[in-house]
């Protein structure tokens, strides 16, 4: 896997600007070859359904007629949110840091599912409120001790928004030398369904109330408050719906920017990127706002319980692979989706053809 | 895993009669313990959705509060169908035998996905038309060289129907000593969507036309013919909708009976059984007709493209885990579902609790 990043700028090898320039369309030739091979494999035409379509998409993303999925990486990015002061979440803010420690100790859902699919989990601090200190396995790229309260002004500056995205870019690029055949995105940040719903409302144009959900499980009263808080943040900041950096800076989060960066860098490096649920969906909206071509590189893992997620998927013209009522985040759904992507790649590569197996074809062709 | 089969009867250790006697309800105590543990794990309550429900069901099936999924088995049963003479399939009948050879050589979809999830594939000949001979890895339990043409009389005798089910029972029981934590069902048999649709229509009461689909991919004209053939088979044989053995013998297939046997034996031995698509669904209808309790032990892997599959799932009050437009059979969908079952078991067992990880709980409980 080649890295075209050369300019060293802060901790970032490749700038957002450079990455966007390197994102192109899918490789039509590889897709055609994959499609042709599918039709020679020992099964009724099209009988592997979504797996076949996925295998063709993988060929287009990687530029390889027989894509291989071996080295798997989940990038889980953590950040805190000033808007939590408005009482939008069920959990205290210190849980963000506690869960990061849980990730590092291997006890969280993402660790269990990462082990199951054989993915390495990269944990990044993009701006947790508590000082996490030096911990083995933690990539510390703190922008600030959480975002500012977006009901009182922008969550972050435009420069911070770019820095957040570049955290995702450099994290992905730093992994390239260890091998990356597929990437999954993950998040941790108490309160982060609130900025995600705000981004969803601004980008998709759906009413705030329709794209605001219960997050970790708030009751009816807190849900109503949460929608009001999001509405106020949008009114106070007036994000420009066609300027992804404006949206990210005004009503976003550091981990959401980081996820957008992972997605953009994956597309630029021709690596399929499996996105998790609602927070990763917000990152995907930011990424596609910066480069519409990136949409083709995204593989949505599952449909989240959060009501805004369906609006995101419709906007991205994407059909998630799974629908399991998940709402945990961390990249857990991405791990499950990654398994299906590997199943798609493996069936394409490893199944025998009719000729190889000496199996008769259909009587009508 | 204990086997209660003692009486040796033909090749079958345990008779259908004995197996049915040993099927009981799920273990409520184990389910309660699993549910309680889920609520102590470091995630928002209920946030793993279907995986949590699945983990509780696994506890109920196995009787273990912390079920483990290690040894995985797919039983793929092959059989031919006399009704193919009526022109219901796109592929020539010899493909059944050719695909069995493909399974044994490791080149089919089921082999690829079995390797991916680490399941061993058990291939059984329950009545393929061609003589397959002695082949390494093939379990030969031939009842006949295919069923009779069900448009002219019963597909098989009632004794043959029992024998078909007992093939599934003994195959599963023979695997117990090698270790079986989970079973998946699979099928191979050119033309076998035809008897499956017939079983579906008789058991669910849905009109034949609504539960008849394109199978391996027939066109409109052949589809209409297929529905007529199924209708005629039902009219000629008049299967009794409350007598599963009558249905299996009159409009079933050897592999469908075998799958019913695998399901019944799994339930009797407290082993979760992941069923594949439409053909396995027909087997599940036969199995639940013989023992309604068996329904709780069944985990449907995916919703097939075959239109009758939804009617089957509704009848079984079951929601399949996946919806990937699959229609390959062999047990391929069961492999994918098995992965999700393992994910459910692993998250229940391996995730840290709030106390263990020192993570704060929600502010409202």
XYZ file of C-alpha atoms in Angstrom, chain A residues 42-51 72 89-95 98-99 101-102 106-109 111-113 115-117 215-219 222 319 321-328 330 332 335-337 339-340 342-344 346-347 350-354 357-364, chain B residues 42-51 72 89-95 98-99 101-102 106-109 111-113 115-117 215-219 222 319 321-328 330 332 335-337 339-340 342-344 346-347 350-354 357-364:
144
model
C -20.468 -22.810 -9.030
C -23.770 -21.298 -7.909
C -26.929 -20.099 -9.620
C -26.376 -16.671 -11.188
C -26.700 -13.924 -8.599
C -27.550 -16.337 -5.798
C -25.125 -14.773 -3.320
C -27.080 -11.535 -3.592
C -25.585 -8.699 -1.572
C -22.289 -10.562 -1.187
C -8.251 -5.422 9.299
C -27.001 12.474 28.000
C -27.800 9.768 30.512
C -24.192 9.080 31.405
C -21.721 11.373 33.194
C -19.006 12.822 30.963
C -16.184 10.973 32.742
C -17.473 7.779 31.114
C -13.343 5.415 31.523
C -14.404 3.689 28.334
C -9.350 2.822 29.504
C -11.739 -0.088 28.979
C -9.538 -5.090 26.136
C -12.844 -5.272 28.003
C -15.228 -3.341 25.773
C -17.600 -4.589 23.093
C -12.401 -5.438 21.822
C -14.475 -8.610 21.912
C -15.751 -8.199 18.364
C -10.824 -10.273 18.435
C -13.632 -12.257 16.800
C -12.981 -10.858 13.325
C -28.821 7.946 22.347
C -27.746 5.778 25.262
C -31.367 5.619 26.393
C -32.811 8.950 27.591
C -36.499 9.166 28.551
C -34.814 14.374 28.122
C -28.250 0.241 2.210
C -25.608 -4.650 5.499
C -27.156 -5.432 8.877
C -30.196 -4.416 10.880
C -29.661 -5.699 14.409
C -31.035 -2.871 16.564
C -27.519 -1.881 17.568
C -26.720 1.466 19.207
C -23.428 0.876 20.993
C -17.208 2.091 19.286
C -18.872 -2.718 17.075
C -16.658 -5.312 13.039
C -19.755 -7.312 12.174
C -19.988 -5.673 8.760
C -17.024 -10.073 8.461
C -19.574 -9.882 5.644
C -14.564 -10.679 4.019
C -17.211 -13.288 3.162
C -17.841 -11.422 -0.096
C -13.521 -14.880 -0.074
C -16.424 -16.303 -2.072
C -12.013 -19.032 -3.445
C -15.098 -20.617 -4.990
C -14.510 -23.032 -7.851
C -15.749 -22.165 -11.325
C -18.143 -24.423 -13.243
C -15.471 -28.278 -10.680
C -16.958 -30.009 -13.732
C -20.444 -28.783 -12.878
C -23.066 -28.366 -15.627
C -24.437 -24.893 -16.221
C -28.062 -23.825 -16.355
C -30.010 -25.044 -19.382
C -30.871 -21.485 -20.340
C -19.953 -1.866 29.922
C -22.462 -0.578 27.375
C -25.738 1.321 27.505
C -28.581 -1.005 28.522
C -29.820 -2.994 25.545
C -27.424 -1.317 23.117
C -26.313 -4.591 21.511
C -29.913 -5.165 20.412
C -30.440 -8.476 18.649
C -27.089 -9.797 19.878
C -19.233 -25.478 14.767
C -35.736 -26.385 -12.572
C -33.214 -24.516 -14.650
C -30.365 -26.927 -13.977
C -30.052 -30.564 -15.085
C -30.481 -33.108 -12.293
C -26.903 -34.349 -12.498
C -25.835 -31.044 -10.924
C -21.662 -32.687 -9.309
C -22.161 -30.205 -6.487
C -18.303 -33.630 -5.471
C -17.640 -29.893 -5.373
C -13.788 -27.807 -1.049
C -14.769 -25.553 -3.960
C -18.356 -24.604 -3.198
C -19.738 -21.556 -1.434
C -16.740 -24.658 1.843
C -15.485 -21.090 1.546
C -17.825 -19.759 4.215
C -13.553 -22.111 6.395
C -14.241 -18.453 7.174
C -16.249 -19.201 10.315
C -35.495 -21.091 -7.314
C -32.189 -21.042 -9.151
C -33.639 -18.440 -11.513
C -36.440 -19.708 -13.762
C -38.260 -17.281 -16.073
C -41.388 -21.806 -16.004
C -37.115 -12.910 12.568
C -30.766 -12.335 11.483
C -29.753 -11.299 7.974
C -31.418 -10.055 4.813
C -28.832 -10.270 2.042
C -30.880 -11.469 -0.944
C -29.289 -14.893 -0.706
C -30.721 -17.936 -2.483
C -27.795 -20.332 -2.752
C -25.951 -25.443 0.935
C -24.121 -20.724 3.194
C -22.496 -19.967 8.159
C -23.048 -16.216 8.142
C -25.693 -16.467 10.855
C -20.904 -15.804 13.047
C -23.513 -13.510 14.592
C -20.789 -16.435 18.113
C -20.623 -12.628 18.376
C -23.599 -12.759 20.744
C -18.643 -13.751 22.994
C -19.935 -10.316 23.959
C -16.007 -11.601 27.389
C -17.110 -8.004 27.902
C -16.060 -6.364 31.166
C -18.721 -5.363 33.683
C -19.060 -1.773 34.925
C -13.759 -1.762 34.325
C -14.460 1.007 36.835
C -16.953 2.666 34.517
C -19.738 4.857 35.927
C -23.308 3.751 35.306
C -26.149 5.788 33.864
C -27.469 8.579 36.088
C -30.960 7.122 35.931
